C-alpha cells in the first residue's frame, strides 16, 4: 500500500520554532540516547540551533522544510551544501515523529532531498548517522546510501553518501 503524499513547506520559524527545537532534540535522543549533546552543558544549544537554522534558511531558500500530512506537521528536513565541496548536498536532519516512522514516509523525505539537491546541481549528498541508531542506519542503507565509515572529528557518527544519477530515485 502506498503512503499518502506528503507536502514539504518552508519552516515558519516565527510560529514553529518550539517544534523545530523539539524535533532536533528528539533526533539526538534517537541517535545518542539523550538530548544533552544538543542542549549543551551551558543550556545554549536550543538558541544556537535556532540562529543556525535562520542562517541556513536565509542562505539557501527552501532548504529547511516541515513535512506535512494534511494539516499536521509530522517531520522536518534540513539541507545545505557540504562545507568541503559545494557540489555535494548535505542533509543535517531527516526527521519524522515517532508515530509516522516505519510506514513508508521516510522514502518521500529522501526523494524530496534528492530533488532539492539535484535542483542545486549536486551529484551526491552526504549525512551523518550514529550507528547506534539502527533504525535510521537500516533505512539509509536500504535506500541507496553508502556507509563511508566514522568521521575523523566525531567517531560517534558515520558519514553516509548517496550518488544521484540522471534519474533521481
Coordinates of N, CA and C in Angstrom, one line a residue:
X1 N 0.8 -1.2 0.0 CA 0.0 0.0 0.0 C 0.9 1.2 0.0
X2 N 0.6 2.2 -0.9 CA 1.3 3.4 -1.0 C 1.0 4.4 0.2
X3 N 2.0 5.0 0.7 CA 1.8 6.0 1.8 C 1.1 7.3 1.1
X4 N 0.3 8.0 1.9 CA -0.3 9.2 1.3 C 0.8 10.2 1.0
X5 N 0.6 11.0 0.0 CA 1.6 12.0 -0.4 C 1.7 13.1 0.7
X6 N 3.0 13.4 1.0 CA 3.3 14.4 2.0 C 3.5 15.8 1.3
X7 N 3.4 16.9 2.0 CA 3.8 18.2 1.5 C 5.0 18.7 2.2
X8 N 5.9 19.4 1.5 CA 7.1 19.9 2.1 C 7.0 21.4 2.0
X9 N 6.9 22.1 3.1 CA 6.7 23.6 3.2 C 7.8 24.2 4.0
X10 N 8.3 25.3 3.5 CA 9.4 26.0 4.2 C 9.0 26.2 5.7
X11 N 9.9 26.1 6.6 CA 9.6 26.3 8.0 C 9.3 27.7 8.3
X12 N 8.2 27.9 9.1 CA 7.9 29.2 9.5 C 8.4 29.4 11.0
X13 N 9.6 29.9 11.1 CA 10.2 30.0 12.4 C 9.5 30.8 13.4
X14 N 8.8 31.8 13.0 CA 8.0 32.7 13.9 C 7.0 31.9 14.6
X15 N 6.4 30.9 13.9 CA 5.3 30.1 14.5 C 5.7 28.8 15.0
X16 N 6.8 28.3 14.5 CA 7.2 26.8 14.7 C 8.5 26.6 15.3
X17 N 9.1 27.6 16.0 CA 10.5 27.4 16.5 C 10.5 26.4 17.6
X18 N 9.5 26.4 18.5 CA 9.5 25.4 19.5 C 9.4 23.9 19.0
X19 N 8.6 23.8 17.9 CA 8.5 22.5 17.3 C 9.9 22.1 16.7
X20 N 10.6 23.0 16.0 CA 11.9 22.7 15.5 C 12.9 22.2 16.5
X21 N 12.9 22.9 17.7 CA 13.7 22.5 18.8 C 13.3 21.1 19.3
X22 N 12.1 20.9 19.4 CA 11.6 19.6 19.9 C 12.0 18.5 18.9
X23 N 11.9 18.7 17.6 CA 12.3 17.7 16.7 C 13.8 17.4 16.7
X24 N 14.5 18.5 16.8 CA 16.0 18.4 16.8 C 16.5 17.6 18.0
X25 N 15.9 18.0 19.2 CA 16.3 17.4 20.4 C 15.9 15.9 20.4
X26 N 14.7 15.5 19.8 CA 14.4 14.1 19.7 C 15.3 13.4 18.8
X27 N 15.8 14.0 17.8 CA 16.7 13.3 16.9 C 18.0 13.0 17.6
X28 N 18.4 13.8 18.6 CA 19.6 13.5 19.4 C 19.3 12.3 20.4
X29 N 18.1 12.2 20.9 CA 17.7 11.1 21.7 C 17.7 9.8 20.9
X30 N 17.2 9.9 19.7 CA 17.2 8.7 18.8 C 18.6 8.2 18.5
X31 N 19.5 9.2 18.3 CA 20.9 8.9 17.9 C 21.8 8.6 19.0
X32 N 21.7 9.3 20.1 CA 22.7 9.2 21.2 C 22.1 8.8 22.6
X33 N 20.8 8.6 22.6 CA 20.1 8.2 23.9 C 19.8 9.3 24.8
X34 N 20.2 10.5 24.4 CA 20.0 11.7 25.3 C 20.1 13.0 24.4
X35 N 19.4 14.0 24.9 CA 19.4 15.3 24.2 C 20.5 16.2 24.8
X36 N 21.2 15.7 25.8 CA 22.2 16.6 26.4 C 23.2 17.2 25.5
X37 N 23.7 16.4 24.5 CA 24.6 16.9 23.5 C 24.0 18.1 22.7
X38 N 22.7 18.0 22.4 CA 22.0 19.1 21.7 C 21.9 20.4 22.6
X39 N 21.4 20.2 23.8 CA 21.2 21.4 24.7 C 22.5 22.0 25.2
X40 N 23.6 21.2 25.3 CA 24.9 21.7 25.8 C 24.9 21.9 27.3
X41 N 26.0 21.8 27.9 CA 26.1 22.0 29.4 C 25.6 23.3 29.9
X42 N 25.9 24.4 29.1 CA 25.5 25.7 29.5 C 24.1 26.1 29.1
X43 N 23.4 25.2 28.4 CA 22.0 25.4 28.1 C 21.8 26.2 26.8
X44 N 22.8 26.5 26.1 CA 22.8 27.4 24.9 C 22.4 26.7 23.6
X45 N 22.3 25.4 23.7 CA 22.1 24.7 22.4 C 20.9 25.0 21.6
X46 N 19.7 25.2 22.3 CA 18.5 25.5 21.5 C 18.6 26.8 20.8
X47 N 19.0 27.8 21.5 CA 19.1 29.2 20.9 C 20.2 29.2 19.8
X48 N 21.3 28.5 20.0 CA 22.3 28.4 18.9 C 21.8 27.7 17.7
X49 N 21.0 26.7 17.9 CA 20.4 25.9 16.9 C 19.4 26.8 16.1
X50 N 18.6 27.6 16.7 CA 17.6 28.4 16.0 C 18.3 29.5 15.2
X51 N 19.4 30.1 15.8 CA 20.2 31.0 15.0 C 20.8 30.4 13.7
X52 N 21.4 29.2 13.9 CA 21.9 28.4 12.8 C 20.8 28.1 11.8
X53 N 19.7 27.7 12.2 CA 18.6 27.4 11.3 C 18.1 28.7 10.5
X54 N 18.0 29.8 11.2 CA 17.7 31.1 10.5 C 18.7 31.4 9.4
X55 N 20.0 31.2 9.7 CA 21.1 31.5 8.7 C 20.9 30.5 7.5
X56 N 20.7 29.2 7.8 CA 20.6 28.3 6.7 C 19.4 28.6 5.8
X57 N 18.3 29.0 6.4 CA 17.1 29.3 5.6 C 17.2 30.5 4.8
X58 N 18.0 31.5 5.3 CA 18.3 32.7 4.5 C 19.3 32.4 3.4
X59 N 20.3 31.6 3.7 CA 21.3 31.4 2.7 C 20.8 30.5 1.5
X60 N 20.0 29.5 1.8 CA 19.5 28.6 0.7 C 18.0 28.5 1.0
X61 N 17.2 29.3 0.3 CA 15.7 29.2 0.5 C 15.2 27.8 0.2
X62 N 14.2 27.5 0.9 CA 13.5 26.2 0.8 C 14.4 25.0 1.3
X63 N 15.5 25.3 1.9 CA 16.4 24.2 2.3 C 16.0 23.5 3.7
X64 N 15.1 24.2 4.4 CA 14.7 23.7 5.7 C 13.2 23.7 5.6
X65 N 12.6 22.5 5.7 CA 11.2 22.3 5.4 C 10.5 21.5 6.5
X66 N 9.3 21.8 6.8 CA 8.5 20.9 7.6 C 7.7 20.0 6.7
X67 N 7.5 18.8 7.2 CA 6.8 17.7 6.4 C 5.4 17.7 7.0
X68 N 4.4 17.9 6.0 CA 3.0 18.0 6.4 C 2.3 16.8 5.9
X69 N 1.4 16.2 6.7 CA 0.4 15.2 6.3 C -0.9 15.8 6.6
X70 N -1.6 16.3 5.6 CA -2.8 17.0 5.8 C -2.5 18.3 6.6
X71 N -3.1 18.5 7.7 CA -2.9 19.8 8.5 C -1.9 19.6 9.6
X72 N -1.3 18.4 9.6 CA -0.4 18.1 10.7 C 1.1 18.1 10.3
X73 N 2.0 18.7 11.1 CA 3.4 18.7 10.8 C 3.9 17.4 11.5
X74 N 4.5 16.5 10.6 CA 4.9 15.2 11.1 C 6.4 15.0 11.0
X75 N 7.1 16.0 10.5 CA 8.6 15.9 10.3 C 9.3 17.1 9.9
X76 N 10.6 17.0 9.6 CA 11.4 18.1 9.3 C 12.6 17.6 8.5
X77 N 13.0 18.4 7.5 CA 14.3 18.1 6.7 C 15.1 19.4 6.7
X78 N 16.4 19.3 7.0 CA 17.3 20.4 6.9 C 18.4 20.0 5.9
X79 N 18.5 20.9 4.9 CA 19.5 20.6 3.8 C 20.4 21.8 3.6
X80 N 21.6 21.5 3.1 CA 22.5 22.6 2.8 C 23.5 22.0 1.8
X81 N 24.6 22.7 1.5 CA 25.7 22.2 0.7 C 26.8 21.7 1.7
X82 N 27.5 20.7 1.3 CA 28.6 20.2 2.2 C 29.7 21.2 2.3
X83 N 30.1 21.5 3.5 CA 31.1 22.5 3.7 C 32.4 22.3 3.0
X84 N 32.8 21.1 2.6 CA 34.0 20.7 2.0 C 34.0 20.8 0.5
X85 N 32.7 20.7 -0.1 CA 32.6 20.7 -1.5 C 31.1 21.1 -1.9
X86 N 31.0 22.3 -2.4 CA 29.6 22.8 -2.7 C 28.9 22.1 -3.8
X87 N 29.5 21.1 -4.4 CA 28.8 20.3 -5.4 C 28.1 19.1 -4.8
X88 N 28.3 19.0 -3.5 CA 27.7 17.9 -2.7 C 26.7 18.4 -1.8
X89 N 25.5 17.8 -1.8 CA 24.5 18.2 -0.8 C 24.7 17.6 0.5
X90 N 24.2 18.2 1.6 CA 24.3 17.7 2.9 C 23.0 17.8 3.7
X91 N 22.6 16.6 4.2 CA 21.4 16.6 5.0 C 21.8 16.7 6.5
X92 N 21.3 17.8 7.1 CA 21.6 18.0 8.5 C 20.6 17.2 9.3
X93 N 19.4 17.1 8.8 CA 18.3 16.4 9.6 C 17.2 15.8 8.6
X94 N 17.0 14.5 8.8 CA 15.8 13.9 8.3 C 15.1 13.5 9.6
X95 N 13.8 13.9 9.7 CA 13.1 13.6 11.0 C 11.6 13.4 10.7
X96 N 11.1 12.3 11.3 CA 9.7 12.0 11.4 C 9.3 11.8 12.8
X97 N 8.2 12.2 13.2 CA 7.7 12.0 14.6 C 7.5 10.4 14.7
X98 N 7.7 10.0 15.9 CA 7.7 8.5 16.2 C 6.5 7.7 15.6
X99 N 5.3 8.3 15.6 CA 4.1 7.6 15.1 C 4.1 7.4 13.6
X100 N 4.9 8.2 12.9 CA 5.0 8.1 11.5 C 6.2 7.4 10.9
X101 N 7.0 6.9 11.8 CA 8.2 6.1 11.4 C 7.8 4.7 11.0
X102 N 8.4 4.1 10.1 CA 8.1 2.7 9.7 C 6.9 2.5 8.9
X103 N 6.4 3.6 8.3 CA 5.1 3.5 7.5 C 5.4 3.9 6.0
X104 N 6.6 4.0 5.6 CA 6.9 4.4 4.2 C 7.0 5.8 3.9
X105 N 6.9 6.7 4.9 CA 7.0 8.1 4.7 C 8.5 8.6 4.5
X106 N 9.4 7.9 5.1 CA 10.8 8.3 5.0 C 11.3 8.3 3.6
X107 N 10.8 7.4 2.7 CA 11.2 7.4 1.3 C 10.8 8.7 0.7
X108 N 9.7 9.3 1.0 CA 9.3 10.6 0.4 C 10.2 11.7 0.9
X109 N 10.7 11.6 2.1 CA 11.7 12.6 2.6 C 13.0 12.5 1.8
X110 N 13.4 11.3 1.6 CA 14.6 11.0 0.9 C 14.5 11.5 -0.6
X111 N 13.4 11.2 -1.2 CA 13.1 11.7 -2.6 C 13.1 13.2 -2.6
X112 N 12.4 13.9 -1.7 CA 12.4 15.3 -1.7 C 13.8 15.9 -1.6
X113 N 14.6 15.3 -0.7 CA 16.0 15.8 -0.6 C 16.8 15.6 -1.9
X114 N 16.6 14.5 -2.6 CA 17.3 14.2 -3.8 C 16.9 15.2 -4.9
X115 N 15.6 15.5 -5.0 CA 15.2 16.5 -6.0 C 15.7 17.9 -5.6
X116 N 15.7 18.2 -4.4 CA 16.2 19.5 -3.9 C 17.7 19.7 -4.3
X117 N 18.5 18.7 -4.0 CA 19.9 18.7 -4.3 C 20.2 18.7 -5.8
X118 N 19.4 17.9 -6.5 CA 19.5 17.9 -8.0 C 19.3 19.3 -8.5
X119 N 18.3 20.0 -8.0 CA 18.0 21.4 -8.5 C 19.1 22.4 -8.2
X120 N 20.0 22.0 -7.2 CA 21.1 22.9 -6.9 C 22.4 22.4 -7.8
X121 N 22.2 21.4 -8.6 CA 23.3 20.9 -9.4 C 24.2 19.9 -8.7
X122 N 23.7 19.4 -7.5 CA 24.5 18.4 -6.8 C 24.4 17.0 -7.4
X123 N 25.5 16.3 -7.5 CA 25.5 14.9 -8.0 C 25.5 13.9 -6.9
X124 N 25.6 14.3 -5.6 CA 25.5 13.4 -4.5 C 25.2 14.2 -3.3
X125 N 24.9 13.5 -2.2 CA 24.6 14.1 -0.9 C 25.3 13.2 0.2
X126 N 25.5 13.9 1.3 CA 26.1 13.2 2.5 C 25.2 13.5 3.7
X127 N 25.4 12.7 4.7 CA 24.7 12.9 6.0 C 25.5 12.2 7.1
X128 N 25.3 12.5 8.3 CA 25.8 11.8 9.4 C 24.8 10.9 10.1
X129 N 25.2 9.8 10.6 CA 24.2 8.9 11.3 C 25.0 8.2 12.4
X130 N 24.4 8.1 13.6 CA 25.0 7.3 14.6 C 24.7 5.8 14.4
X131 N 25.7 5.0 14.3 CA 25.5 3.6 14.1 C 24.6 2.9 15.2
X132 N 24.5 3.6 16.3 CA 23.6 3.1 17.4 C 22.1 3.3 17.1
X133 N 21.9 4.2 16.1 CA 20.5 4.5 15.6 C 20.3 3.5 14.5
X134 N 20.0 2.2 14.9 CA 19.9 1.1 13.9 C 18.8 1.3 13.0
X135 N 17.7 1.8 13.4 CA 16.5 2.0 12.5 C 16.9 3.0 11.4
X136 N 17.6 4.1 11.7 CA 18.0 5.1 10.7 C 19.0 4.5 9.8
X137 N 20.0 3.8 10.4 CA 21.1 3.2 9.6 C 20.5 2.2 8.6
X138 N 19.6 1.3 9.0 CA 19.0 0.4 8.1 C 18.2 1.0 7.0
X139 N 17.4 2.1 7.4 CA 16.7 2.9 6.3 C 17.6 3.4 5.3
X140 N 18.7 4.1 5.7 CA 19.6 4.7 4.7 C 20.2 3.7 3.8
X141 N 20.7 2.6 4.4 CA 21.4 1.6 3.6 C 20.4 0.9 2.6
X142 N 19.1 0.8 3.0 CA 18.1 0.2 2.1 C 17.8 1.1 1.0
X143 N 17.9 2.4 1.2 CA 17.6 3.4 0.2 C 18.8 4.0 -0.6
X144 N 19.9 3.2 -0.6 CA 21.0 3.6 -1.5 C 22.1 4.4 -0.9
X145 N 22.0 4.7 0.3 CA 23.1 5.4 1.0 C 24.3 4.4 1.3
X146 N 25.5 4.9 1.1 CA 26.7 4.1 1.3 C 27.4 4.5 2.6
X147 N 27.7 3.6 3.5 CA 28.5 4.0 4.7 C 29.9 4.2 4.4
X148 N 30.4 5.4 4.6 CA 31.8 5.8 4.3 C 32.7 5.6 5.6
X149 N 32.1 5.2 6.7 CA 32.8 5.0 7.9 C 32.8 6.1 8.9
X150 N 33.5 6.0 10.0 CA 33.5 7.0 11.0 C 34.0 8.3 10.6
X151 N 33.4 9.4 11.1 CA 34.0 10.7 10.9 C 35.3 10.8 11.8
X152 N 36.3 11.4 11.2 CA 37.6 11.5 12.0 C 37.4 12.5 13.1
X153 N 36.6 13.5 13.0 CA 36.4 14.5 14.0 C 35.3 14.2 15.0
X154 N 34.6 13.1 14.7 CA 33.5 12.8 15.6 C 33.2 11.3 15.4
X155 N 34.0 10.4 16.1 CA 33.9 9.0 15.9 C 32.6 8.3 16.3
X156 N 31.7 9.1 17.0 CA 30.4 8.5 17.4 C 29.4 8.5 16.2
X157 N 29.8 9.1 15.1 CA 28.9 9.1 13.9 C 29.7 8.7 12.6
X158 N 28.9 8.2 11.7 CA 29.4 7.8 10.4 C 28.9 8.7 9.3
X159 N 29.8 9.0 8.3 CA 29.3 9.6 7.1 C 28.7 8.6 6.2
X160 N 27.6 9.0 5.6 CA 26.9 8.2 4.5 C 26.8 9.1 3.3
X161 N 26.9 8.5 2.1 CA 26.8 9.2 0.9 C 25.8 8.5 -0.1
X162 N 25.1 9.3 -0.8 CA 24.2 8.8 -1.9 C 24.5 9.6 -3.2
X163 N 24.8 8.8 -4.2 CA 25.1 9.4 -5.5 C 23.8 9.5 -6.3
X164 N 23.7 10.6 -7.1 CA 22.5 10.8 -7.9 C 22.9 10.6 -9.3
X165 N 22.2 9.8 -10.1 CA 22.4 9.7 -11.5 C 21.5 10.6 -12.2
X166 N 21.3 10.4 -13.5 CA 20.4 11.2 -14.3 C 19.0 11.2 -13.8
X167 N 18.6 10.0 -13.3 CA 17.2 9.8 -12.8 C 17.3 9.7 -11.3
X168 N 16.9 10.8 -10.6 CA 16.9 10.8 -9.1 C 15.8 9.8 -8.7
X169 N 16.2 8.9 -7.8 CA 15.2 7.9 -7.2 C 14.6 8.5 -5.9

